[in-house]
Amino acid sequence: MKKLLAALGAAATMSLTAFSAGAQTYPERGITIVVPFAAGGPTDTVTRLVAEAMSKDLGQQVIVENVGGAGGTLGAKQVADADPDGYKLLLYHIGMATSDTLYRNLPYKTLESFEYVGLVTEVPMTILAKKDMAANTLAELVDYAKANADKVTVANAGIGAASHLCGMLFMSSIGTPLVTVPYKGTGPAMTDLLGGQVDIMCDQTTNTTKHIQAGTVKAYAVTTPKRLDVLPDVPTTTEAGLQGMEFGIWHGLYAPKGTPAEVVDRLSKSLQVALKDENVKARFAELGTTPSPEADATPAALKAKLESEIARWKPVIEAAGQFAD
Ligand code: ASP
């Protein structure tokens, strides 16, 4: 429908007028948010909490659809191609920015294929290993990884995933490439880490906190400047002796390009309400993260963040020299 409208000239203007009229009564049916990773992982967890609160505010069901693969770019492509009517949205993280450099042939245009709804949250990362890993500190893990580089496996959710970015930074900071194992999301990757089928993973606290607290994985460091209240015994990467690994995984909510401004505005308002929801705040706190402030849950803030993050990561990724087609 999107492409047809573009070709119809005057008729398109009439259709768009009708569309705007529809925007005033939006939403009239359920909304789908595409999570570009497998169910049960960190992006899924954040999205389901936000979707539930947005449902209450919008008076319509907001359901989550998991479209995992290729570091999140498959799900992003699906939303880029969707009708721009506000009924199919995308919740994607920092991968929206890093994929722009990582992929030589991205099947959409990062800065042109989407409307921006707003920032959702920024989540710390944790460096983990399977429970019976011999190393007890990050320094010991680095020594072990260097000595066993051809057999140490590192799980990630594909090129463009946060776990991929963190693993890439880890390998470049220790100067040793390790064996990477891609999954459709760190939900299934965590299952393998818990089962001991994979050795190391770097993943968001929204997926790792409960396992660290339960002692079912070994945690070596968090990527924040300060320790987290929910994980007081886990040192920061800097404290643990690894430089250049302070970063957070920010998430944004997007709509397909051409979604009417009134609809985007309604969605931003709803996102702002959801981020103040008591359940969202409480669950985010338990998971070691906080909702984005109201001023950031806006199209302008998300656009600015995406642009600055593309610029920030481009030279880092180019230096690491890992690209995908
Ligand atoms: N966010 C991904 C997921 O939900 C994992 C990642 O980006 O590493 O599975």
mmCIF file of N, CA and C and ligand atoms in Angstrom, residues 35 37-38 41-44 93 125 156-157 160-164 184-188 202-204 249 251, ligand 1:
data_model
loop_
_atom_site.group_PDB
_atom_site.id
_atom_site.type_symbol
_atom_site.label_atom_id
_atom_site.label_comp_id
_atom_site.label_asym_id
_atom_site.label_seq_id
_atom_site.Cartn_x
_atom_site.Cartn_y
_atom_site.Cartn_z
ATOM 1 N N VAL A 35 9.633 -7.314 18.106
ATOM 2 C CA VAL A 35 10.912 -7.422 18.821
ATOM 3 C C VAL A 35 11.831 -8.195 17.879
ATOM 4 N N PHE A 37 14.272 -9.986 18.083
ATOM 5 C CA PHE A 37 15.049 -11.063 18.725
ATOM 6 C C PHE A 37 14.066 -12.110 19.252
ATOM 7 N N ALA A 38 14.600 -13.267 19.639
ATOM 8 C CA ALA A 38 13.769 -14.369 20.122
ATOM 9 C C ALA A 38 13.031 -14.002 21.417
ATOM 10 N N GLY A 41 14.197 -13.126 25.780
ATOM 11 C CA GLY A 41 15.457 -12.392 25.941
ATOM 12 C C GLY A 41 15.228 -11.000 26.493
ATOM 13 N N PRO A 42 16.295 -10.199 26.576
ATOM 14 C CA PRO A 42 16.191 -8.882 27.208
ATOM 15 C C PRO A 42 15.286 -7.883 26.472
ATOM 16 N N THR A 43 15.333 -7.859 25.142
ATOM 17 C CA THR A 43 14.496 -6.898 24.416
ATOM 18 C C THR A 43 13.029 -7.302 24.540
ATOM 19 N N ASP A 44 12.802 -8.606 24.504
ATOM 20 C CA ASP A 44 11.457 -9.144 24.684
ATOM 21 C C ASP A 44 10.904 -8.750 26.059
ATOM 22 N N HIS A 93 17.223 -1.894 19.756
ATOM 23 C CA HIS A 93 18.162 -1.208 20.640
ATOM 24 C C HIS A 93 19.317 -0.562 19.866
ATOM 25 N N MET A 125 25.232 -3.756 30.544
ATOM 26 C CA MET A 125 25.619 -5.110 30.128
ATOM 27 C C MET A 125 26.410 -5.776 31.250
ATOM 28 N N ASN A 156 26.346 -14.987 21.084
ATOM 29 C CA ASN A 156 25.762 -13.669 20.800
ATOM 30 C C ASN A 156 24.473 -13.844 20.012
ATOM 31 N N ALA A 157 23.771 -12.733 19.815
ATOM 32 C CA ALA A 157 22.482 -12.791 19.110
ATOM 33 C C ALA A 157 22.634 -12.304 17.671
ATOM 34 N N GLY A 160 25.134 -7.232 14.991
ATOM 35 C CA GLY A 160 24.185 -6.129 15.191
ATOM 36 C C GLY A 160 23.549 -6.213 16.581
ATOM 37 N N ALA A 161 23.645 -7.365 17.213
ATOM 38 C CA ALA A 161 23.093 -7.510 18.566
ATOM 39 C C ALA A 161 24.007 -6.827 19.580
ATOM 40 N N ALA A 162 23.430 -6.490 20.718
ATOM 41 C CA ALA A 162 24.210 -5.873 21.789
ATOM 42 C C ALA A 162 25.290 -6.834 22.276
ATOM 43 N N SER A 163 24.927 -8.113 22.359
ATOM 44 C CA SER A 163 25.879 -9.130 22.809
ATOM 45 C C SER A 163 27.038 -9.263 21.808
ATOM 46 N N HIS A 164 26.751 -9.046 20.543
ATOM 47 C CA HIS A 164 27.816 -9.072 19.534
ATOM 48 C C HIS A 164 28.749 -7.882 19.729
ATOM 49 N N LYS A 184 19.347 -16.595 17.780
ATOM 50 C CA LYS A 184 18.342 -15.608 17.349
ATOM 51 C C LYS A 184 18.021 -14.599 18.446
ATOM 52 N N GLY A 185 18.621 -14.756 19.570
ATOM 53 C CA GLY A 185 18.401 -13.850 20.692
ATOM 54 C C GLY A 185 19.166 -14.396 21.869
ATOM 55 N N THR A 186 19.391 -13.568 22.903
ATOM 56 C CA THR A 186 20.143 -14.094 24.032
ATOM 57 C C THR A 186 19.237 -14.855 25.010
ATOM 58 N N GLY A 187 17.931 -14.895 24.729
ATOM 59 C CA GLY A 187 17.049 -15.793 25.498
ATOM 60 C C GLY A 187 17.521 -17.229 25.284
ATOM 61 N N PRO A 188 17.491 -17.728 24.027
ATOM 62 C CA PRO A 188 18.004 -19.089 23.792
ATOM 63 C C PRO A 188 19.493 -19.238 24.108
ATOM 64 N N CYS A 202 28.091 -11.880 26.920
ATOM 65 C CA CYS A 202 27.947 -10.541 27.456
ATOM 66 C C CYS A 202 26.510 -10.158 27.140
ATOM 67 N N ASP A 203 25.717 -9.860 28.168
ATOM 68 C CA ASP A 203 24.291 -9.628 27.903
ATOM 69 C C ASP A 203 23.722 -8.621 28.892
ATOM 70 N N GLN A 204 22.532 -8.133 28.526
ATOM 71 C CA GLN A 204 21.896 -7.067 29.309
ATOM 72 C C GLN A 204 21.374 -7.572 30.655
ATOM 73 N N ILE A 249 23.007 -0.110 26.719
ATOM 74 C CA ILE A 249 22.240 -0.531 25.536
ATOM 75 C C ILE A 249 20.916 0.219 25.522
ATOM 76 N N HIS A 251 17.375 1.660 24.000
ATOM 77 C CA HIS A 251 16.310 1.100 23.161
ATOM 78 C C HIS A 251 15.411 2.220 22.664
HETATM 79 N N1 ASP B 1 18.616 -7.864 22.685
HETATM 80 C C1 ASP B 1 18.836 -9.206 22.227
HETATM 81 C C2 ASP B 1 17.752 -10.126 22.666
HETATM 82 O O1 ASP B 1 16.751 -9.655 23.140
HETATM 83 C C3 ASP B 1 20.145 -9.702 22.592
HETATM 84 C C4 ASP B 1 21.263 -8.829 22.120
HETATM 85 O O2 ASP B 1 21.052 -7.768 21.518
HETATM 86 O O3 ASP B 1 22.363 -9.233 22.374
HETATM 87 O O4 ASP B 1 17.877 -11.321 22.537
#
